[in-house]
Amino acid sequence: MNGRNLIGNEYAEVNTSAFKAINPLTGETLDGDFFPAQVKDVDEALNYAVKAFTVYKNIDKDRKAAFLRAIADEIIALGDALLERACAESGLPLGRITGERGRTVGQLNMFADLVADGSWVEAIIDNELPDRQPAARPDIRRMLVAMGPVVVFGASNFPLAFSVAGGDTASALASGCPVVVKAHAAHPGTSAMVASAIQKAVVSTGMPEGVFSILFDNGYAIGEQLVRHPKTKAVTFTGSFKGGMALSKIAAERPVPIPVFAEMGSINPVLLLPEALNVRAEQIAEQYAASITMGAGQFCTNPGLLLGIAGAGLNRFKATLAAKIAAVSSATMLTPGICKNYQELSDAMISEKEVTLIMKSDLLVEGANNQALAAVAEVSAKDFLANPKLKEEIFGPWSLLVVAENIAELGEVLDYVGGQLTLSVMAEDAELKNYQPLLDKAEDITGRILLNGVPTGVEVCAAMQHGGPFPATNDSRFTSVGTTAVRRFVRPLSWQNWAADLLPPALQDGNPLNIWRLVDNKMTKS
């Protein structure tokens, strides 16, 4: 397997020692040598990207859409070999990886549809008013334009959908920006295979060399160099709070600061309202036991915090939750490091004097490595509010139940937990009107609020918001999932008094992409 850095359409020369991928389930070393990039490779990749940008940003929207569709087709053409490698590098089951490939391909085709439609550029025309008094108005036209080369960091927990050809890459390419991917060290073989698919699509659709490159590294140096490089215009990252803040700091301290769109973790509170527990405590517990343990809890939307009011309904919920967690076998975590962190952090949380263990599974899969045992614990709202350690994210099959004495205490908890990707409300319709102040607090701290559902399982669609107030992300105005993810890589630009034939097609008179005009001082859709 070729593990060299792909820069433009060529592989970089090898002048460093290689690293290999590890199967987290078996512990075996996998085939393939992967070579860390060097500083000169960063320079070369971004120089290619800048050169490609001058061409790619002006390529017809239908050709860009064809490029994205070609990437999707080439990924499918990799067949079972891609699925097998992704399973081997992640420890994830075949069904999960197959579904993730479908999501990856679906995202690429979704962004292709967006590009082909073209209205996302928000073309606005204010025609000149030469007779306006006391001063004439010039002709002014505005639309969104691409910013330049984007650096994408592959995520550990989605080796396909948030990796080389995942949503970040797809949305950046859709916007007209070239992409340089920093492959995740946990799944380099999967990354190399997908990179080869993108390279084939570049060639077959005639895209400019340098519109896509991939660099490998099993440390942090190359990632830092990519963020510091003066030709990088934006960065995407999905991972830890520490990692996201470190990259944001580097980007902010550059001579010319750039945006970093960092998803940094979330404990995704769940409000268990009293009447819902009175009516269906057992059903809710079963739902959430499955959500907490899905994929060994390795989702950014894992429900890590359950919030309820002391009472008979909550006691029934706890009893069923304990029984369901006890019946869950251990699961393989993505890397030895992630497994070690889960074990240490969950053990430390349980050892806090205020915390009581509800249940920890002891069904360990024999002969398997990097196994996580699911656990749930509880703490009073008063003690939770007094101990900042208890609101830290534990990445894995874990959740903490916070037991409040009344609604006022639940409100205090919401005020305290900080920004979240999701917040779920389990309620009966008739009781919702009784808790409007609590629901208002919930809306203020999350990017997605769910009613009577679980947060795991993120639908990829135009209305999805996958991003929330700090510290869930560093900019709650944007999403990393759905069609509006493209907005991260564009900026508005106005043209004043330009001849029509010199303007971008979307701003030319009569083009159906002119979606707004100012008529009689009112914005009117064309």
XYZ file of C-alpha atoms in Angstrom:
526
model
C 0.000 0.000 0.000
C 1.354 3.408 -1.011
C 1.714 5.591 2.061
C 3.531 8.502 0.492
C 2.237 12.039 0.609
C 0.130 12.957 -2.416
C 0.856 16.529 -3.509
C -1.116 17.633 -6.507
C -1.093 14.607 -8.809
C 2.328 13.327 -7.769
C 3.647 11.405 -4.800
C 6.383 13.082 -2.768
C 9.780 11.472 -2.466
C 10.448 9.419 0.665
C 13.175 10.648 3.011
C 11.847 9.705 6.462
C 11.214 6.514 8.380
C 7.769 4.964 8.036
C 5.026 4.234 10.533
C 2.368 1.532 10.311
C -1.305 1.211 11.202
C -2.496 -0.979 14.080
C -5.681 -3.026 14.281
C -7.152 -1.908 17.643
C -9.219 -5.099 17.977
C -6.420 -7.638 17.463
C -3.369 -5.497 18.163
C -1.724 -6.688 14.944
C 0.402 -4.429 12.758
C -1.238 -3.914 9.372
C 0.406 -3.953 5.961
C 1.624 -0.699 4.472
C 4.305 1.864 5.192
C 3.266 5.488 5.711
C 5.774 8.298 5.576
C 5.428 11.489 7.616
C 5.430 14.657 5.560
C 8.225 17.197 5.798
C 8.063 21.003 5.951
C 8.938 21.175 2.257
C 5.910 18.970 1.520
C 3.661 21.464 3.317
C 5.095 24.295 1.207
C 4.702 22.342 -1.998
C 1.134 21.259 -1.275
C -0.006 24.792 -0.464
C 1.840 26.309 -3.397
C 0.022 23.848 -5.648
C -3.247 24.696 -3.897
C -2.813 28.438 -4.467
C -2.059 27.856 -8.140
C -5.081 25.580 -8.449
C -7.302 28.128 -6.702
C -6.821 30.710 -9.440
C -8.378 28.214 -11.860
C -10.730 26.164 -9.726
C -12.682 29.061 -8.219
C -13.743 30.113 -11.720
C -14.643 26.669 -13.058
C -18.240 26.316 -14.177
C -20.589 25.053 -11.475
C -21.654 22.045 -13.526
C -18.036 20.902 -13.904
C -17.500 21.276 -10.150
C -20.620 19.200 -9.539
C -19.343 16.528 -11.924
C -16.048 16.468 -10.019
C -17.808 15.818 -6.706
C -19.923 13.081 -8.254
C -16.807 11.504 -9.764
C -15.190 11.349 -6.307
C -18.280 9.532 -5.007
C -18.159 7.065 -7.897
C -14.456 6.392 -7.410
C -14.994 5.695 -3.702
C -17.665 3.129 -4.555
C -15.304 1.631 -7.143
C -12.805 0.836 -4.379
C -15.256 -1.866 -3.343
C -14.856 -4.219 -0.419
C -11.135 -3.493 -0.088
C -11.918 -0.044 1.334
C -14.450 -1.440 3.795
C -12.066 -4.147 4.965
C -9.209 -1.701 5.502
C -11.405 0.788 7.379
C -12.696 -1.980 9.648
C -9.159 -3.218 10.310
C -7.842 0.244 11.188
C -10.770 1.363 13.344
C -12.086 -1.804 14.980
C -15.558 -0.751 13.832
C -17.923 -3.446 12.504
C -18.602 -3.895 8.797
C -22.187 -2.655 9.043
C -21.089 0.625 10.602
C -18.340 1.184 7.999
C -20.672 0.288 5.134
C -23.167 2.840 6.411
C -20.433 5.413 6.797
C -19.332 4.899 3.200
C -22.939 5.517 2.172
C -22.988 8.727 4.169
C -19.701 9.850 2.611
C -20.914 9.223 -0.919
C -24.280 10.793 -0.096
C -22.600 13.956 1.188
C -20.544 14.297 -1.982
C -23.634 13.955 -4.154
C -25.583 16.345 -1.889
C -22.931 19.027 -2.344
C -22.838 18.291 -6.072
C -26.572 19.050 -6.191
C -25.971 22.251 -4.223
C -23.235 23.393 -6.608
C -25.298 22.560 -9.684
C -28.264 24.534 -8.340
C -26.022 27.534 -7.716
C -28.385 29.601 -5.590
C -26.226 29.051 -2.485
C -23.950 31.926 -3.619
C -26.753 34.344 -2.612
C -26.400 36.622 -5.594
C -27.921 40.033 -4.837
C -28.352 42.907 -7.312
C -29.062 46.541 -6.476
C -29.470 48.218 -9.874
C -28.300 51.795 -10.329
C -30.697 54.665 -9.647
C -29.198 57.556 -11.617
C -32.107 59.896 -10.875
C -32.238 59.316 -7.129
C -32.018 62.462 -4.996
C -30.047 63.843 -3.335
C -27.455 61.414 -4.766
C -27.569 58.755 -7.453
C -27.124 55.125 -6.455
C -24.464 53.110 -8.288
C -25.020 49.596 -9.590
C -23.901 47.196 -6.807
C -23.922 43.414 -6.979
C -22.937 40.959 -4.252
C -22.356 37.222 -3.885
C -20.373 34.714 -1.848
C -16.916 33.787 -3.152
C -14.369 31.151 -2.149
C -11.587 32.173 0.266
C -8.696 29.928 -0.812
C -6.879 26.760 0.296
C -8.515 24.884 3.187
C -6.687 22.511 5.543
C -8.828 19.580 6.697
C -7.855 17.472 9.721
C -9.188 13.918 9.516
C -11.154 12.796 12.592
C -10.451 9.622 14.569
C -14.026 8.411 14.994
C -15.212 8.634 11.376
C -12.525 7.171 9.082
C -14.646 7.958 6.011
C -17.393 10.513 6.722
C -15.202 13.006 8.637
C -11.959 12.171 6.935
C -10.265 12.515 3.547
C -13.422 12.826 1.438
C -15.799 13.603 4.296
C -18.106 16.527 4.819
C -15.342 19.089 5.381
C -13.560 18.220 2.138
C -16.808 17.949 0.181
C -18.103 21.330 1.360
C -14.751 23.057 0.814
C -14.468 21.720 -2.741
C -18.107 22.699 -3.351
C -17.324 26.268 -2.306
C -14.488 26.528 -4.835
C -11.600 26.020 -2.399
C -8.734 23.561 -2.900
C -8.121 21.160 -0.002
C -5.025 19.871 1.767
C -5.891 16.984 4.094
C -3.870 16.089 7.170
C -4.646 12.349 7.399
C -5.397 10.909 10.818
C -2.610 8.627 11.995
C -5.070 5.960 13.190
C -6.342 5.095 9.707
C -3.643 5.952 7.157
C -4.408 3.053 4.822
C -8.066 4.044 4.541
C -6.965 7.631 3.954
C -4.517 6.635 1.212
C -7.184 4.621 -0.608
C -9.723 7.448 -0.535
C -7.029 9.924 -1.620
C -6.358 7.765 -4.659
C -10.065 7.917 -5.515
C -10.037 11.719 -5.336
C -6.887 11.853 -7.454
C -8.576 9.750 -10.167
C -11.572 12.088 -10.111
C -9.275 15.122 -10.438
C -7.717 13.661 -13.566
C -10.898 12.278 -15.156
C -12.813 15.570 -14.781
C -9.918 17.847 -15.746
C -9.592 19.659 -12.441
C -6.409 21.693 -11.861
C -3.444 19.927 -10.318
C -3.216 20.841 -6.639
C -6.952 21.100 -6.017
C -6.400 18.202 -3.606
C -3.381 16.966 -1.644
C -2.923 14.691 1.363
C -0.141 14.679 3.937
C 0.583 11.979 6.531
C 2.033 12.398 10.004
C 1.979 10.392 13.220
C 2.581 13.432 15.410
C 1.582 17.097 15.611
C 4.337 18.938 13.736
C 2.844 18.830 10.237
C -0.600 19.865 11.476
C 0.902 22.899 13.165
C 2.876 23.795 10.031
C -0.262 23.579 7.909
C -2.126 25.994 10.197
C 0.823 28.406 10.375
C 1.436 28.421 6.628
C 0.663 31.869 5.155
C -1.186 30.372 2.174
C -3.719 28.483 4.302
C -6.995 30.428 4.415
C -9.176 28.239 6.686
C -8.934 25.089 8.830
C -11.418 22.433 9.926
C -10.903 20.178 12.933
C -12.994 17.582 14.771
C -11.515 16.299 18.013
C -10.666 17.274 21.548
C -11.092 20.626 23.255
C -7.349 20.789 23.854
C -6.546 20.125 20.191
C -9.125 22.544 18.840
C -8.038 25.359 21.127
C -4.357 24.776 20.296
C -5.042 25.105 16.563
C -7.274 28.147 17.120
C -4.490 29.820 19.105
C -1.935 29.180 16.344
C -4.312 30.577 13.721
C -5.108 33.664 15.802
C -1.425 34.454 16.375
C -0.458 34.400 12.693
C 0.498 37.720 11.079
C -2.737 37.287 9.126
C -5.210 35.383 11.351
C -7.484 32.810 9.734
C -10.656 31.017 10.874
C -10.442 27.575 12.459
C -13.756 25.745 12.512
C -13.235 23.419 15.462
C -15.696 20.904 16.850
C -14.295 20.212 20.301
C -16.620 17.937 22.225
C -19.972 17.945 23.966
C -21.721 16.116 26.808
C -25.144 16.531 25.148
C -27.531 16.906 28.114
C -30.850 15.073 28.190
C -33.769 16.636 30.095
C -35.963 13.889 31.553
C -39.165 15.732 32.401
C -41.334 14.264 35.184
C -44.488 13.293 33.322
C -42.518 11.549 30.577
C -40.818 9.411 33.236
C -44.132 8.704 34.949
C -45.610 7.455 31.676
C -42.660 5.661 29.997
C -39.561 5.542 32.195
C -38.628 2.031 31.065
C -38.940 2.845 27.363
C -36.806 5.984 27.735
C -34.147 4.075 29.683
C -33.966 1.445 26.962
C -33.583 4.128 24.279
C -30.787 5.845 26.132
C -28.913 2.689 27.108
C -28.673 1.948 23.381
C -27.620 5.507 22.548
C -24.964 5.689 25.293
C -23.328 2.448 24.151
C -23.712 2.829 20.375
C -20.321 2.505 18.691
C -18.622 2.217 22.086
C -19.871 5.728 22.831
C -17.427 7.205 20.330
C -19.728 9.867 18.935
C -19.557 13.605 19.492
C -23.322 13.440 20.150
C -23.112 10.726 22.815
C -25.604 11.560 25.635
C -23.093 12.018 28.444
C -25.365 13.875 30.867
C -28.860 12.834 31.971
C -30.882 15.373 33.989
C -33.940 14.448 36.046
C -35.920 15.300 39.179
C -35.912 12.885 42.119
C -39.028 10.734 42.285
C -40.602 7.379 41.521
C -40.387 7.869 37.760
C -36.659 8.589 37.898
C -36.135 5.538 40.119
C -37.832 3.329 37.540
C -35.662 4.902 34.854
C -32.476 4.149 36.840
C -33.464 0.542 37.453
C -34.092 -0.174 33.785
C -31.009 1.751 32.683
C -28.865 -0.306 35.066
C -30.276 -3.567 33.728
C -29.742 -2.589 30.108
C -26.167 -1.372 30.686
C -25.325 -4.578 32.552
C -26.364 -6.586 29.498
C -24.038 -4.737 27.081
C -20.784 -6.477 26.165
C -17.530 -4.559 25.906
C -16.710 -2.880 22.602
C -13.502 -2.054 20.762
C -12.349 1.544 20.932
C -10.691 3.277 18.011
C -7.145 3.440 19.338
C -5.207 2.270 22.395
C -4.860 5.914 23.456
C -8.602 6.559 23.291
C -9.272 3.357 25.267
C -6.741 4.299 27.927
C -8.230 7.782 28.283
C -11.730 6.361 28.632
C -10.704 3.943 31.338
C -8.765 6.560 33.286
C -11.383 9.308 33.019
C -14.378 7.104 33.816
C -12.570 5.506 36.772
C -11.603 8.967 38.036
C -15.200 10.186 37.720
C -16.534 7.185 39.628
C -13.955 7.744 42.366
C -15.208 11.269 43.056
C -16.755 11.112 46.534
C -20.040 12.683 45.448
C -20.566 10.203 42.587
C -22.368 6.852 42.955
C -22.036 4.112 40.359
C -25.388 2.978 38.983
C -23.988 0.153 36.840
C -20.843 -0.888 35.022
C -20.981 -3.823 32.638
C -18.623 -6.716 33.309
C -19.242 -8.578 30.044
C -15.710 -8.383 28.671
C -15.097 -9.878 25.234
C -12.280 -12.361 25.700
C -9.223 -12.176 23.466
C -10.034 -8.684 22.166
C -7.896 -5.611 22.724
C -8.851 -2.052 23.673
C -12.210 -2.972 25.150
C -14.471 -0.406 26.822
C -17.035 -1.438 29.415
C -20.167 0.729 29.548
C -20.894 2.574 32.773
C -23.457 5.011 34.185
C -23.286 6.878 37.490
C -25.272 9.475 39.404
C -24.710 12.624 41.416
C -26.950 15.197 43.056
C -27.430 18.498 41.273
C -25.959 20.312 44.266
C -22.745 18.281 44.142
C -22.572 18.483 40.346
C -22.685 22.262 40.489
C -19.890 22.310 43.078
C -17.420 20.134 41.139
C -16.240 21.342 37.695
C -14.627 17.954 36.954
C -18.056 16.382 36.666
C -18.998 18.312 33.519
C -15.955 17.212 31.539
C -16.541 15.023 28.486
C -15.689 11.333 28.743
C -15.328 9.971 25.218
C -16.804 6.489 25.380
C -19.861 4.508 26.598
C -20.466 6.630 29.677
C -23.196 8.851 31.073
C -23.744 10.716 34.340
C -27.221 11.139 35.803
C -27.685 14.432 37.671
C -30.555 14.234 40.161
C -32.208 17.542 40.988
C -34.674 18.292 43.740
C -36.805 20.560 41.576
C -37.052 22.398 38.271
C -35.119 25.375 39.612
C -32.091 23.132 40.191
C -32.366 21.750 36.660
C -32.256 25.322 35.413
C -29.102 25.965 37.426
C -27.478 22.939 35.823
C -28.318 24.192 32.329
C -26.861 27.581 33.189
C -23.663 25.837 34.314
C -22.862 23.199 31.691
C -21.865 25.502 28.813
C -22.376 25.187 25.075
C -23.415 21.856 23.565
C -23.848 20.261 20.170
C -27.205 18.796 21.175
C -29.748 18.921 23.947
C -32.572 16.381 24.134
C -35.924 16.790 25.866
C -37.959 13.747 26.854
C -41.454 15.030 27.594
C -45.156 14.467 27.197
C -46.793 17.050 24.952
C -49.105 18.217 27.728
C -46.257 19.082 30.111
C -44.084 21.111 27.736
C -46.029 24.318 28.315
C -45.216 24.082 32.029
C -41.465 24.303 31.452
C -41.032 27.145 28.974
C -38.338 28.982 31.009
C -36.335 25.736 31.174
C -36.740 25.169 27.442
C -35.617 28.744 26.780
C -32.414 28.026 28.702
C -31.953 24.824 26.703
C -32.227 26.670 23.386
C -29.584 29.167 24.487
C -26.846 26.561 25.007
C -27.215 24.181 22.077
C -26.999 23.918 18.312
C -29.694 21.245 17.988
C -32.577 20.636 20.388
C -34.418 17.320 20.096
C -37.815 16.286 21.390
C -38.375 12.654 22.380
C -35.404 11.235 20.553
C -31.726 10.407 21.014
C -28.922 12.683 19.794
C -26.816 9.942 18.218
C -27.420 9.612 14.494
C -26.908 12.940 12.724
C -29.088 13.388 9.660
C -27.207 14.911 6.710
C -29.605 17.491 5.297
C -29.999 21.199 4.609
C -31.632 21.958 7.972
C -29.054 20.185 10.135
C -27.026 22.275 12.592
C -23.995 20.357 13.824
C -22.230 22.969 15.875
C -23.085 24.784 19.074
C -22.007 27.518 21.487
C -18.524 27.382 23.023
C -16.976 25.055 24.095
C -18.795 22.606 21.809
C -17.386 24.564 18.893
C -15.419 27.778 18.637
C -18.016 29.464 16.386
C -21.679 28.557 16.824
C -22.704 30.339 13.616
C -21.539 27.447 11.462
C -22.194 23.735 10.966
C -19.960 20.892 9.830
C -22.908 18.804 8.587
C -25.469 19.706 5.942
C -25.419 21.984 2.927
C -24.826 25.194 4.883
C -21.412 23.801 5.886
C -20.223 25.437 2.669
C -20.556 28.861 4.331
C -17.393 28.261 6.349
C -15.179 28.726 3.305
C -16.676 31.740 1.570
C -16.847 35.487 2.070
C -19.138 38.147 0.586
C -17.803 40.325 -2.238
C -19.518 43.302 -3.896
C -18.905 44.597 -7.426
C -19.749 48.258 -8.056
C -20.329 49.757 -11.512
C -18.941 46.783 -13.468
C -20.056 45.988 -16.987
C -22.316 42.929 -17.079
C -19.983 40.857 -19.242
C -17.154 41.299 -16.699
C -19.194 40.001 -13.778
C -19.443 36.396 -12.544
C -22.291 34.575 -14.296
C -24.432 34.561 -11.147
C -24.473 38.384 -11.132
C -25.205 38.965 -14.779
C -28.617 40.332 -15.731
C -31.136 37.644 -16.566
C -29.251 34.865 -14.808
C -31.659 32.743 -12.734
C -29.153 32.791 -9.891
C -29.977 36.469 -9.212
C -32.127 35.586 -6.240
C -32.654 39.047 -4.723
C -33.155 42.589 -5.979
C -33.856 45.802 -4.094
C -37.135 47.202 -5.455
C -38.749 50.256 -3.844
C -36.410 49.846 -0.877
C -37.622 46.272 -0.281
C -35.715 43.059 -0.916
C -37.651 41.067 -3.511
C -36.919 37.561 -4.697
C -36.548 37.332 -8.456
